């Protein structure tokens, strides 16, 4: 269970590992508890930030899709103009 939770954190900065590597498990758990208690007052902020992150991610995907469509449209128009120019000559 603990290993899974550690893996969910992802990679840790080397400086942070060095800062806490000399602490005992009990000291680390106490520090973790203190940090979690401090973070509780920001839980609503994190929720809102997460919602915005998800929303912005979707907007980004939509914009990237629109960009791709516009680029494809521009390419088609260029090909049409080139074809019409060739036919004209």
PDB file of N, CA, C and O in Angstrom, residues 5-85:
ATOM      1  N   UNK A   5       1.488   4.149  -3.015  1.00  0.00           N
ATOM      2  CA  UNK A   5       1.333   5.584  -2.792  1.00  0.00           C
ATOM      3  C   UNK A   5       2.591   6.343  -3.187  1.00  0.00           C
ATOM      4  O   UNK A   5       2.526   7.418  -3.759  1.00  0.00           O
ATOM      5  N   UNK A   6       3.734   5.766  -2.911  1.00  0.00           N
ATOM      6  CA  UNK A   6       5.008   6.396  -3.282  1.00  0.00           C
ATOM      7  C   UNK A   6       5.123   6.455  -4.796  1.00  0.00           C
ATOM      8  O   UNK A   6       5.533   7.464  -5.367  1.00  0.00           O
ATOM      9  N   UNK A   7       4.734   5.380  -5.469  1.00  0.00           N
ATOM     10  CA  UNK A   7       4.795   5.345  -6.928  1.00  0.00           C
ATOM     11  C   UNK A   7       3.855   6.376  -7.549  1.00  0.00           C
ATOM     12  O   UNK A   7       4.152   6.953  -8.583  1.00  0.00           O
ATOM     13  N   UNK A   8       2.702   6.616  -6.912  1.00  0.00           N
ATOM     14  CA  UNK A   8       1.749   7.603  -7.417  1.00  0.00           C
ATOM     15  C   UNK A   8       2.312   9.020  -7.357  1.00  0.00           C
ATOM     16  O   UNK A   8       1.905   9.884  -8.121  1.00  0.00           O
ATOM     17  N   UNK A   9       3.251   9.253  -6.458  1.00  0.00           N
ATOM     18  CA  UNK A   9       3.862  10.578  -6.345  1.00  0.00           C
ATOM     19  C   UNK A   9       4.712  10.911  -7.562  1.00  0.00           C
ATOM     20  O   UNK A   9       4.887  12.062  -7.911  1.00  0.00           O
ATOM     21  N   UNK A  10       5.234   9.888  -8.202  1.00  0.00           N
ATOM     22  CA  UNK A  10       6.120  10.129  -9.334  1.00  0.00           C
ATOM     23  C   UNK A  10       7.535  10.362  -8.845  1.00  0.00           C
ATOM     24  O   UNK A  10       7.878  10.104  -7.692  1.00  0.00           O
ATOM     25  N   UNK A  11       8.371  10.870  -9.722  1.00  0.00           N
ATOM     26  CA  UNK A  11       9.763  11.079  -9.351  1.00  0.00           C
ATOM     27  C   UNK A  11       9.888  12.294  -8.437  1.00  0.00           C
ATOM     28  O   UNK A  11       9.174  13.278  -8.584  1.00  0.00           O
ATOM     29  N   UNK A  12      10.793  12.201  -7.513  1.00  0.00           N
ATOM     30  CA  UNK A  12      11.024  13.286  -6.557  1.00  0.00           C
ATOM     31  C   UNK A  12      12.306  14.010  -6.913  1.00  0.00           C
ATOM     32  O   UNK A  12      13.279  13.393  -7.348  1.00  0.00           O
ATOM     33  N   UNK A  13      12.355  15.318  -6.693  1.00  0.00           N
ATOM     34  CA  UNK A  13      13.593  16.058  -6.932  1.00  0.00           C
ATOM     35  C   UNK A  13      14.713  15.551  -6.018  1.00  0.00           C
ATOM     36  O   UNK A  13      14.479  15.236  -4.858  1.00  0.00           O
ATOM     37  N   UNK A  14      15.902  15.473  -6.549  1.00  0.00           N
ATOM     38  CA  UNK A  14      17.042  14.960  -5.798  1.00  0.00           C
ATOM     39  C   UNK A  14      17.285  15.757  -4.526  1.00  0.00           C
ATOM     40  O   UNK A  14      17.591  15.193  -3.474  1.00  0.00           O
ATOM     41  N   UNK A  15      17.111  17.073  -4.606  1.00  0.00           N
ATOM     42  CA  UNK A  15      17.342  17.914  -3.425  1.00  0.00           C
ATOM     43  C   UNK A  15      16.381  17.538  -2.300  1.00  0.00           C
ATOM     44  O   UNK A  15      16.774  17.506  -1.127  1.00  0.00           O
ATOM     45  N   UNK A  16      15.141  17.240  -2.635  1.00  0.00           N
ATOM     46  CA  UNK A  16      14.160  16.870  -1.609  1.00  0.00           C
ATOM     47  C   UNK A  16      14.508  15.524  -0.986  1.00  0.00           C
ATOM     48  O   UNK A  16      14.353  15.330   0.218  1.00  0.00           O
ATOM     49  N   UNK A  17      14.969  14.606  -1.800  1.00  0.00           N
ATOM     50  CA  UNK A  17      15.364  13.300  -1.274  1.00  0.00           C
ATOM     51  C   UNK A  17      16.506  13.468  -0.289  1.00  0.00           C
ATOM     52  O   UNK A  17      16.504  12.877   0.791  1.00  0.00           O
ATOM     53  N   UNK A  18      17.480  14.303  -0.637  1.00  0.00           N
ATOM     54  CA  UNK A  18      18.613  14.538   0.256  1.00  0.00           C
ATOM     55  C   UNK A  18      18.166  15.192   1.566  1.00  0.00           C
ATOM     56  O   UNK A  18      18.671  14.861   2.638  1.00  0.00           O
ATOM     57  N   UNK A  19      17.207  16.129   1.481  1.00  0.00           N
ATOM     58  CA  UNK A  19      16.743  16.836   2.677  1.00  0.00           C
ATOM     59  C   UNK A  19      16.103  15.900   3.692  1.00  0.00           C
ATOM     60  O   UNK A  19      16.189  16.119   4.893  1.00  0.00           O
ATOM     61  N   UNK A  20      15.424  14.868   3.214  1.00  0.00           N
ATOM     62  CA  UNK A  20      14.657  14.012   4.114  1.00  0.00           C
ATOM     63  C   UNK A  20      15.224  12.606   4.277  1.00  0.00           C
ATOM     64  O   UNK A  20      14.697  11.810   5.036  1.00  0.00           O
ATOM     65  N   UNK A  21      16.314  12.286   3.600  1.00  0.00           N
ATOM     66  CA  UNK A  21      16.844  10.922   3.653  1.00  0.00           C
ATOM     67  C   UNK A  21      17.410  10.560   5.021  1.00  0.00           C
ATOM     68  O   UNK A  21      17.456   9.381   5.372  1.00  0.00           O
ATOM     69  N   UNK A  22      17.807  11.550   5.792  1.00  0.00           N
ATOM     70  CA  UNK A  22      18.403  11.248   7.099  1.00  0.00           C
ATOM     71  C   UNK A  22      17.356  11.147   8.214  1.00  0.00           C
ATOM     72  O   UNK A  22      17.703  10.844   9.342  1.00  0.00           O
ATOM     73  N   UNK A  23      16.084  11.377   7.902  1.00  0.00           N
ATOM     74  CA  UNK A  23      15.037  11.310   8.924  1.00  0.00           C
ATOM     75  C   UNK A  23      14.534   9.886   9.086  1.00  0.00           C
ATOM     76  O   UNK A  23      14.509   9.105   8.134  1.00  0.00           O
ATOM     77  N   UNK A  24      14.094   9.573  10.284  1.00  0.00           N
ATOM     78  CA  UNK A  24      13.524   8.246  10.542  1.00  0.00           C
ATOM     79  C   UNK A  24      12.114   8.175   9.952  1.00  0.00           C
ATOM     80  O   UNK A  24      11.505   9.195   9.612  1.00  0.00           O
ATOM     81  N   UNK A  25      11.597   6.966   9.866  1.00  0.00           N
ATOM     82  CA  UNK A  25      10.233   6.780   9.351  1.00  0.00           C
ATOM     83  C   UNK A  25       9.226   7.528  10.220  1.00  0.00           C
ATOM     84  O   UNK A  25       8.289   8.142   9.714  1.00  0.00           O
ATOM     85  N   UNK A  26       9.440   7.465  11.526  1.00  0.00           N
ATOM     86  CA  UNK A  26       8.522   8.151  12.450  1.00  0.00           C
ATOM     87  C   UNK A  26       8.556   9.662  12.209  1.00  0.00           C
ATOM     88  O   UNK A  26       7.522  10.321  12.150  1.00  0.00           O
ATOM     89  N   UNK A  27       9.752  10.241  12.036  1.00  0.00           N
ATOM     90  CA  UNK A  27       9.888  11.680  11.792  1.00  0.00           C
ATOM     91  C   UNK A  27       9.264  12.063  10.447  1.00  0.00           C
ATOM     92  O   UNK A  27       8.624  13.109  10.316  1.00  0.00           O
ATOM     93  N   UNK A  28       9.448  11.201   9.448  1.00  0.00           N
ATOM     94  CA  UNK A  28       8.853  11.466   8.138  1.00  0.00           C
ATOM     95  C   UNK A  28       7.324  11.444   8.209  1.00  0.00           C
ATOM     96  O   UNK A  28       6.661  12.282   7.610  1.00  0.00           O
ATOM     97  N   UNK A  29       6.780  10.476   8.945  1.00  0.00           N
ATOM     98  CA  UNK A  29       5.330  10.393   9.092  1.00  0.00           C
ATOM     99  C   UNK A  29       4.784  11.613   9.838  1.00  0.00           C
ATOM    100  O   UNK A  29       3.729  12.135   9.481  1.00  0.00           O
ATOM    101  N   UNK A  30       5.518  12.074  10.845  1.00  0.00           N
ATOM    102  CA  UNK A  30       5.092  13.263  11.584  1.00  0.00           C
ATOM    103  C   UNK A  30       5.101  14.482  10.658  1.00  0.00           C
ATOM    104  O   UNK A  30       4.160  15.274  10.642  1.00  0.00           O
ATOM    105  N   UNK A  31       6.160  14.613   9.877  1.00  0.00           N
ATOM    106  CA  UNK A  31       6.275  15.734   8.930  1.00  0.00           C
ATOM    107  C   UNK A  31       5.147  15.664   7.894  1.00  0.00           C
ATOM    108  O   UNK A  31       4.523  16.683   7.568  1.00  0.00           O
ATOM    109  N   UNK A  32       4.871  14.469   7.398  1.00  0.00           N
ATOM    110  CA  UNK A  32       3.801  14.288   6.428  1.00  0.00           C
ATOM    111  C   UNK A  32       2.457  14.683   7.026  1.00  0.00           C
ATOM    112  O   UNK A  32       1.659  15.366   6.375  1.00  0.00           O
ATOM    113  N   UNK A  33       2.220  14.283   8.260  1.00  0.00           N
ATOM    114  CA  UNK A  33       0.969  14.642   8.940  1.00  0.00           C
ATOM    115  C   UNK A  33       0.847  16.161   9.073  1.00  0.00           C
ATOM    116  O   UNK A  33      -0.217  16.723   8.815  1.00  0.00           O
ATOM    117  N   UNK A  34       1.919  16.820   9.462  1.00  0.00           N
ATOM    118  CA  UNK A  34       1.907  18.281   9.606  1.00  0.00           C
ATOM    119  C   UNK A  34       1.597  18.962   8.273  1.00  0.00           C
ATOM    120  O   UNK A  34       0.789  19.900   8.216  1.00  0.00           O
ATOM    121  N   UNK A  35       2.225  18.485   7.225  1.00  0.00           N
ATOM    122  CA  UNK A  35       2.009  19.079   5.899  1.00  0.00           C
ATOM    123  C   UNK A  35       0.569  18.852   5.447  1.00  0.00           C
ATOM    124  O   UNK A  35      -0.090  19.766   4.938  1.00  0.00           O
ATOM    125  N   UNK A  36       0.066  17.631   5.644  1.00  0.00           N
ATOM    126  CA  UNK A  36      -1.319  17.343   5.252  1.00  0.00           C
ATOM    127  C   UNK A  36      -2.311  18.200   6.020  1.00  0.00           C
ATOM    128  O   UNK A  36      -3.305  18.666   5.447  1.00  0.00           O
ATOM    129  N   UNK A  37      -2.061  18.406   7.290  1.00  0.00           N
ATOM    130  CA  UNK A  37      -2.939  19.270   8.091  1.00  0.00           C
ATOM    131  C   UNK A  37      -2.912  20.703   7.558  1.00  0.00           C
ATOM    132  O   UNK A  37      -3.938  21.364   7.472  1.00  0.00           O
ATOM    133  N   UNK A  38      -1.730  21.170   7.201  1.00  0.00           N
ATOM    134  CA  UNK A  38      -1.613  22.516   6.644  1.00  0.00           C
ATOM    135  C   UNK A  38      -2.310  22.656   5.300  1.00  0.00           C
ATOM    136  O   UNK A  38      -2.840  23.712   4.964  1.00  0.00           O
ATOM    137  N   UNK A  39      -2.317  21.580   4.527  1.00  0.00           N
ATOM    138  CA  UNK A  39      -2.941  21.621   3.201  1.00  0.00           C
ATOM    139  C   UNK A  39      -4.470  21.552   3.249  1.00  0.00           C
ATOM    140  O   UNK A  39      -5.128  21.946   2.289  1.00  0.00           O
ATOM    141  N   UNK A  40      -5.023  21.076   4.347  1.00  0.00           N
ATOM    142  CA  UNK A  40      -6.476  20.923   4.432  1.00  0.00           C
ATOM    143  C   UNK A  40      -7.217  22.241   4.203  1.00  0.00           C
ATOM    144  O   UNK A  40      -8.283  22.258   3.603  1.00  0.00           O
ATOM    145  N   UNK A  41      -6.645  23.352   4.632  1.00  0.00           N
ATOM    146  CA  UNK A  41      -7.329  24.630   4.469  1.00  0.00           C
ATOM    147  C   UNK A  41      -7.357  25.077   3.009  1.00  0.00           C
ATOM    148  O   UNK A  41      -8.070  25.999   2.652  1.00  0.00           O
ATOM    149  N   UNK A  42      -6.580  24.413   2.162  1.00  0.00           N
ATOM    150  CA  UNK A  42      -6.550  24.763   0.749  1.00  0.00           C
ATOM    151  C   UNK A  42      -7.282  23.745  -0.126  1.00  0.00           C
ATOM    152  O   UNK A  42      -7.185  23.802  -1.345  1.00  0.00           O
ATOM    153  N   UNK A  43      -8.004  22.840   0.475  1.00  0.00           N
ATOM    154  CA  UNK A  43      -8.620  21.764  -0.305  1.00  0.00           C
ATOM    155  C   UNK A  43      -9.591  22.304  -1.359  1.00  0.00           C
ATOM    156  O   UNK A  43      -9.654  21.793  -2.467  1.00  0.00           O
ATOM    157  N   UNK A  44     -10.334  23.356  -1.032  1.00  0.00           N
ATOM    158  CA  UNK A  44     -11.269  23.919  -2.015  1.00  0.00           C
ATOM    159  C   UNK A  44     -10.527  24.570  -3.175  1.00  0.00           C
ATOM    160  O   UNK A  44     -10.975  24.538  -4.309  1.00  0.00           O
ATOM    161  N   UNK A  45      -9.369  25.133  -2.890  1.00  0.00           N
ATOM    162  CA  UNK A  45      -8.565  25.753  -3.945  1.00  0.00           C
ATOM    163  C   UNK A  45      -8.052  24.674  -4.897  1.00  0.00           C
ATOM    164  O   UNK A  45      -8.107  24.827  -6.108  1.00  0.00           O
ATOM    165  N   UNK A  46      -7.584  23.585  -4.336  1.00  0.00           N
ATOM    166  CA  UNK A  46      -7.080  22.503  -5.167  1.00  0.00           C
ATOM    167  C   UNK A  46      -8.176  21.933  -6.050  1.00  0.00           C
ATOM    168  O   UNK A  46      -7.937  21.592  -7.201  1.00  0.00           O
ATOM    169  N   UNK A  47      -9.381  21.820  -5.515  1.00  0.00           N
ATOM    170  CA  UNK A  47     -10.501  21.302  -6.295  1.00  0.00           C
ATOM    171  C   UNK A  47     -10.793  22.229  -7.468  1.00  0.00           C
ATOM    172  O   UNK A  47     -10.968  21.781  -8.606  1.00  0.00           O
ATOM    173  N   UNK A  48     -10.842  23.510  -7.190  1.00  0.00           N
ATOM    174  CA  UNK A  48     -11.120  24.474  -8.252  1.00  0.00           C
ATOM    175  C   UNK A  48      -9.989  24.467  -9.289  1.00  0.00           C
ATOM    176  O   UNK A  48     -10.246  24.508 -10.493  1.00  0.00           O
ATOM    177  N   UNK A  49      -8.761  24.415  -8.827  1.00  0.00           N
ATOM    178  CA  UNK A  49      -7.627  24.386  -9.753  1.00  0.00           C
ATOM    179  C   UNK A  49      -7.678  23.133 -10.619  1.00  0.00           C
ATOM    180  O   UNK A  49      -7.411  23.190 -11.820  1.00  0.00           O
ATOM    181  N   UNK A  50      -8.037  22.011 -10.027  1.00  0.00           N
ATOM    182  CA  UNK A  50      -8.137  20.779 -10.798  1.00  0.00           C
ATOM    183  C   UNK A  50      -9.242  20.892 -11.847  1.00  0.00           C
ATOM    184  O   UNK A  50      -9.052  20.506 -13.000  1.00  0.00           O
ATOM    185  N   UNK A  51     -10.382  21.432 -11.449  1.00  0.00           N
ATOM    186  CA  UNK A  51     -11.485  21.621 -12.405  1.00  0.00           C
ATOM    187  C   UNK A  51     -11.053  22.520 -13.556  1.00  0.00           C
ATOM    188  O   UNK A  51     -11.367  22.260 -14.720  1.00  0.00           O
ATOM    189  N   UNK A  52     -10.342  23.588 -13.239  1.00  0.00           N
ATOM    190  CA  UNK A  52      -9.855  24.488 -14.277  1.00  0.00           C
ATOM    191  C   UNK A  52      -8.836  23.787 -15.162  1.00  0.00           C
ATOM    192  O   UNK A  52      -8.847  23.955 -16.380  1.00  0.00           O
ATOM    193  N   UNK A  53      -7.973  22.984 -14.563  1.00  0.00           N
ATOM    194  CA  UNK A  53      -6.975  22.254 -15.330  1.00  0.00           C
ATOM    195  C   UNK A  53      -7.652  21.329 -16.343  1.00  0.00           C
ATOM    196  O   UNK A  53      -7.265  21.279 -17.512  1.00  0.00           O
ATOM    197  N   UNK A  54      -8.666  20.611 -15.892  1.00  0.00           N
ATOM    198  CA  UNK A  54      -9.392  19.705 -16.783  1.00  0.00           C
ATOM    199  C   UNK A  54     -10.077  20.500 -17.887  1.00  0.00           C
ATOM    200  O   UNK A  54     -10.002  20.142 -19.064  1.00  0.00           O
ATOM    201  N   UNK A  55     -10.704  21.598 -17.509  1.00  0.00           N
ATOM    202  CA  UNK A  55     -11.400  22.435 -18.483  1.00  0.00           C
ATOM    203  C   UNK A  55     -10.430  23.012 -19.511  1.00  0.00           C
ATOM    204  O   UNK A  55     -10.692  22.978 -20.720  1.00  0.00           O
ATOM    205  N   UNK A  56      -9.303  23.519 -19.036  1.00  0.00           N
ATOM    206  CA  UNK A  56      -8.310  24.096 -19.948  1.00  0.00           C
ATOM    207  C   UNK A  56      -7.699  23.026 -20.847  1.00  0.00           C
ATOM    208  O   UNK A  56      -7.391  23.288 -22.010  1.00  0.00           O
ATOM    209  N   UNK A  57      -7.545  21.836 -20.308  1.00  0.00           N
ATOM    210  CA  UNK A  57      -7.032  20.738 -21.124  1.00  0.00           C
ATOM    211  C   UNK A  57      -7.981  20.426 -22.270  1.00  0.00           C
ATOM    212  O   UNK A  57      -7.546  20.203 -23.405  1.00  0.00           O
ATOM    213  N   UNK A  58      -9.275  20.414 -21.979  1.00  0.00           N
ATOM    214  CA  UNK A  58     -10.263  20.161 -23.028  1.00  0.00           C
ATOM    215  C   UNK A  58     -10.276  21.304 -24.050  1.00  0.00           C
ATOM    216  O   UNK A  58     -10.337  21.061 -25.246  1.00  0.00           O
ATOM    217  N   UNK A  59     -10.200  22.526 -23.554  1.00  0.00           N
ATOM    218  CA  UNK A  59     -10.157  23.676 -24.466  1.00  0.00           C
ATOM    219  C   UNK A  59      -8.915  23.610 -25.357  1.00  0.00           C
ATOM    220  O   UNK A  59      -8.984  23.914 -26.547  1.00  0.00           O
ATOM    221  N   UNK A  60      -7.802  23.185 -24.799  1.00  0.00           N
ATOM    222  CA  UNK A  60      -6.565  23.062 -25.564  1.00  0.00           C
ATOM    223  C   UNK A  60      -6.737  22.032 -26.672  1.00  0.00           C
ATOM    224  O   UNK A  60      -6.352  22.270 -27.820  1.00  0.00           O
ATOM    225  N   UNK A  61      -7.323  20.892 -26.309  1.00  0.00           N
ATOM    226  CA  UNK A  61      -7.564  19.856 -27.317  1.00  0.00           C
ATOM    227  C   UNK A  61      -8.472  20.376 -28.429  1.00  0.00           C
ATOM    228  O   UNK A  61      -8.209  20.141 -29.611  1.00  0.00           O
ATOM    229  N   UNK A  62      -9.523  21.084 -28.046  1.00  0.00           N
ATOM    230  CA  UNK A  62     -10.440  21.654 -29.045  1.00  0.00           C
ATOM    231  C   UNK A  62      -9.710  22.627 -29.966  1.00  0.00           C
ATOM    232  O   UNK A  62      -9.900  22.606 -31.183  1.00  0.00           O
ATOM    233  N   UNK A  63      -8.883  23.475 -29.378  1.00  0.00           N
ATOM    234  CA  UNK A  63      -8.147  24.449 -30.179  1.00  0.00           C
ATOM    235  C   UNK A  63      -7.128  23.775 -31.094  1.00  0.00           C
ATOM    236  O   UNK A  63      -6.954  24.184 -32.248  1.00  0.00           O
ATOM    237  N   UNK A  64      -6.470  22.734 -30.603  1.00  0.00           N
ATOM    238  CA  UNK A  64      -5.518  22.008 -31.440  1.00  0.00           C
ATOM    239  C   UNK A  64      -6.236  21.333 -32.613  1.00  0.00           C
ATOM    240  O   UNK A  64      -5.720  21.321 -33.734  1.00  0.00           O
ATOM    241  N   UNK A  65      -7.425  20.797 -32.342  1.00  0.00           N
ATOM    242  CA  UNK A  65      -8.216  20.189 -33.421  1.00  0.00           C
ATOM    243  C   UNK A  65      -8.625  21.242 -34.445  1.00  0.00           C
ATOM    244  O   UNK A  65      -8.556  21.000 -35.655  1.00  0.00           O
ATOM    245  N   UNK A  66      -9.048  22.401 -33.963  1.00  0.00           N
ATOM    246  CA  UNK A  66      -9.424  23.485 -34.880  1.00  0.00           C
ATOM    247  C   UNK A  66      -8.229  23.945 -35.700  1.00  0.00           C
ATOM    248  O   UNK A  66      -8.345  24.226 -36.896  1.00  0.00           O
ATOM    249  N   UNK A  67      -7.066  24.029 -35.058  1.00  0.00           N
ATOM    250  CA  UNK A  67      -5.848  24.428 -35.768  1.00  0.00           C
ATOM    251  C   UNK A  67      -5.542  23.442 -36.887  1.00  0.00           C
ATOM    252  O   UNK A  67      -5.218  23.839 -38.006  1.00  0.00           O
ATOM    253  N   UNK A  68      -5.658  22.164 -36.575  1.00  0.00           N
ATOM    254  CA  UNK A  68      -5.396  21.130 -37.578  1.00  0.00           C
ATOM    255  C   UNK A  68      -6.378  21.259 -38.741  1.00  0.00           C
ATOM    256  O   UNK A  68      -5.984  21.177 -39.910  1.00  0.00           O
ATOM    257  N   UNK A  69      -7.649  21.491 -38.422  1.00  0.00           N
ATOM    258  CA  UNK A  69      -8.661  21.672 -39.469  1.00  0.00           C
ATOM    259  C   UNK A  69      -8.345  22.892 -40.328  1.00  0.00           C
ATOM    260  O   UNK A  69      -8.477  22.844 -41.556  1.00  0.00           O
ATOM    261  N   UNK A  70      -7.940  23.970 -39.688  1.00  0.00           N
ATOM    262  CA  UNK A  70      -7.614  25.196 -40.420  1.00  0.00           C
ATOM    263  C   UNK A  70      -6.400  24.969 -41.322  1.00  0.00           C
ATOM    264  O   UNK A  70      -6.374  25.436 -42.464  1.00  0.00           O
ATOM    265  N   UNK A  71      -5.399  24.268 -40.807  1.00  0.00           N
ATOM    266  CA  UNK A  71      -4.209  23.978 -41.615  1.00  0.00           C
ATOM    267  C   UNK A  71      -4.579  23.103 -42.813  1.00  0.00           C
ATOM    268  O   UNK A  71      -4.101  23.342 -43.926  1.00  0.00           O
ATOM    269  N   UNK A  72      -5.431  22.107 -42.579  1.00  0.00           N
ATOM    270  CA  UNK A  72      -5.878  21.249 -43.677  1.00  0.00           C
ATOM    271  C   UNK A  72      -6.666  22.059 -44.708  1.00  0.00           C
ATOM    272  O   UNK A  72      -6.501  21.872 -45.916  1.00  0.00           O
ATOM    273  N   UNK A  73      -7.522  22.962 -44.229  1.00  0.00           N
ATOM    274  CA  UNK A  73      -8.286  23.824 -45.125  1.00  0.00           C
ATOM    275  C   UNK A  73      -7.377  24.740 -45.932  1.00  0.00           C
ATOM    276  O   UNK A  73      -7.588  24.933 -47.138  1.00  0.00           O
ATOM    277  N   UNK A  74      -6.371  25.289 -45.280  1.00  0.00           N
ATOM    278  CA  UNK A  74      -5.435  26.179 -45.969  1.00  0.00           C
ATOM    279  C   UNK A  74      -4.665  25.408 -47.038  1.00  0.00           C
ATOM    280  O   UNK A  74      -4.466  25.919 -48.150  1.00  0.00           O
ATOM    281  N   UNK A  75      -4.261  24.192 -46.724  1.00  0.00           N
ATOM    282  CA  UNK A  75      -3.553  23.366 -47.708  1.00  0.00           C
ATOM    283  C   UNK A  75      -4.454  23.066 -48.906  1.00  0.00           C
ATOM    284  O   UNK A  75      -4.006  23.116 -50.059  1.00  0.00           O
ATOM    285  N   UNK A  76      -5.717  22.752 -48.639  1.00  0.00           N
ATOM    286  CA  UNK A  76      -6.655  22.457 -49.724  1.00  0.00           C
ATOM    287  C   UNK A  76      -6.856  23.682 -50.613  1.00  0.00           C
ATOM    288  O   UNK A  76      -6.918  23.568 -51.844  1.00  0.00           O
ATOM    289  N   UNK A  77      -6.943  24.858 -49.994  1.00  0.00           N
ATOM    290  CA  UNK A  77      -7.117  26.090 -50.768  1.00  0.00           C
ATOM    291  C   UNK A  77      -5.879  26.349 -51.628  1.00  0.00           C
ATOM    292  O   UNK A  77      -5.989  26.717 -52.805  1.00  0.00           O
ATOM    293  N   UNK A  78      -4.699  26.139 -51.069  1.00  0.00           N
ATOM    294  CA  UNK A  78      -3.460  26.332 -51.832  1.00  0.00           C
ATOM    295  C   UNK A  78      -3.407  25.382 -53.031  1.00  0.00           C
ATOM    296  O   UNK A  78      -3.030  25.787 -54.137  1.00  0.00           O
ATOM    297  N   UNK A  79      -3.768  24.130 -52.795  1.00  0.00           N
ATOM    298  CA  UNK A  79      -3.778  23.160 -53.899  1.00  0.00           C
ATOM    299  C   UNK A  79      -4.784  23.565 -54.976  1.00  0.00           C
ATOM    300  O   UNK A  79      -4.511  23.445 -56.175  1.00  0.00           O
ATOM    301  N   UNK A  80      -5.944  24.057 -54.564  1.00  0.00           N
ATOM    302  CA  UNK A  80      -6.958  24.500 -55.516  1.00  0.00           C
ATOM    303  C   UNK A  80      -6.446  25.672 -56.349  1.00  0.00           C
ATOM    304  O   UNK A  80      -6.593  25.693 -57.575  1.00  0.00           O
ATOM    305  N   UNK A  81      -5.801  26.628 -55.690  1.00  0.00           N
ATOM    306  CA  UNK A  81      -5.268  27.799 -56.404  1.00  0.00           C
ATOM    307  C   UNK A  81      -4.198  27.352 -57.393  1.00  0.00           C
ATOM    308  O   UNK A  81      -4.180  27.809 -58.545  1.00  0.00           O
ATOM    309  N   UNK A  82      -3.314  26.458 -56.951  1.00  0.00           N
ATOM    310  CA  UNK A  82      -2.269  25.961 -57.857  1.00  0.00           C
ATOM    311  C   UNK A  82      -2.884  25.232 -59.053  1.00  0.00           C
ATOM    312  O   UNK A  82      -2.450  25.405 -60.188  1.00  0.00           O
ATOM    313  N   UNK A  83      -3.902  24.442 -58.798  1.00  0.00           N
ATOM    314  CA  UNK A  83      -4.577  23.714 -59.880  1.00  0.00           C
ATOM    315  C   UNK A  83      -5.239  24.674 -60.850  1.00  0.00           C
ATOM    316  O   UNK A  83      -5.140  24.517 -62.082  1.00  0.00           O
ATOM    317  N   UNK A  84      -5.898  25.693 -60.327  1.00  0.00           N
ATOM    318  CA  UNK A  84      -6.565  26.683 -61.191  1.00  0.00           C
ATOM    319  C   UNK A  84      -5.542  27.485 -61.988  1.00  0.00           C
ATOM    320  O   UNK A  84      -5.774  27.788 -63.166  1.00  0.00           O
ATOM    321  N   UNK A  85      -4.404  27.799 -61.365  1.00  0.00           N
ATOM    322  CA  UNK A  85      -3.342  28.511 -62.079  1.00  0.00           C
ATOM    323  C   UNK A  85      -2.800  27.663 -63.224  1.00  0.00           C
ATOM    324  O   UNK A  85      -2.533  28.155 -64.308  1.00  0.00           O
TER     325      UNK A  85
END
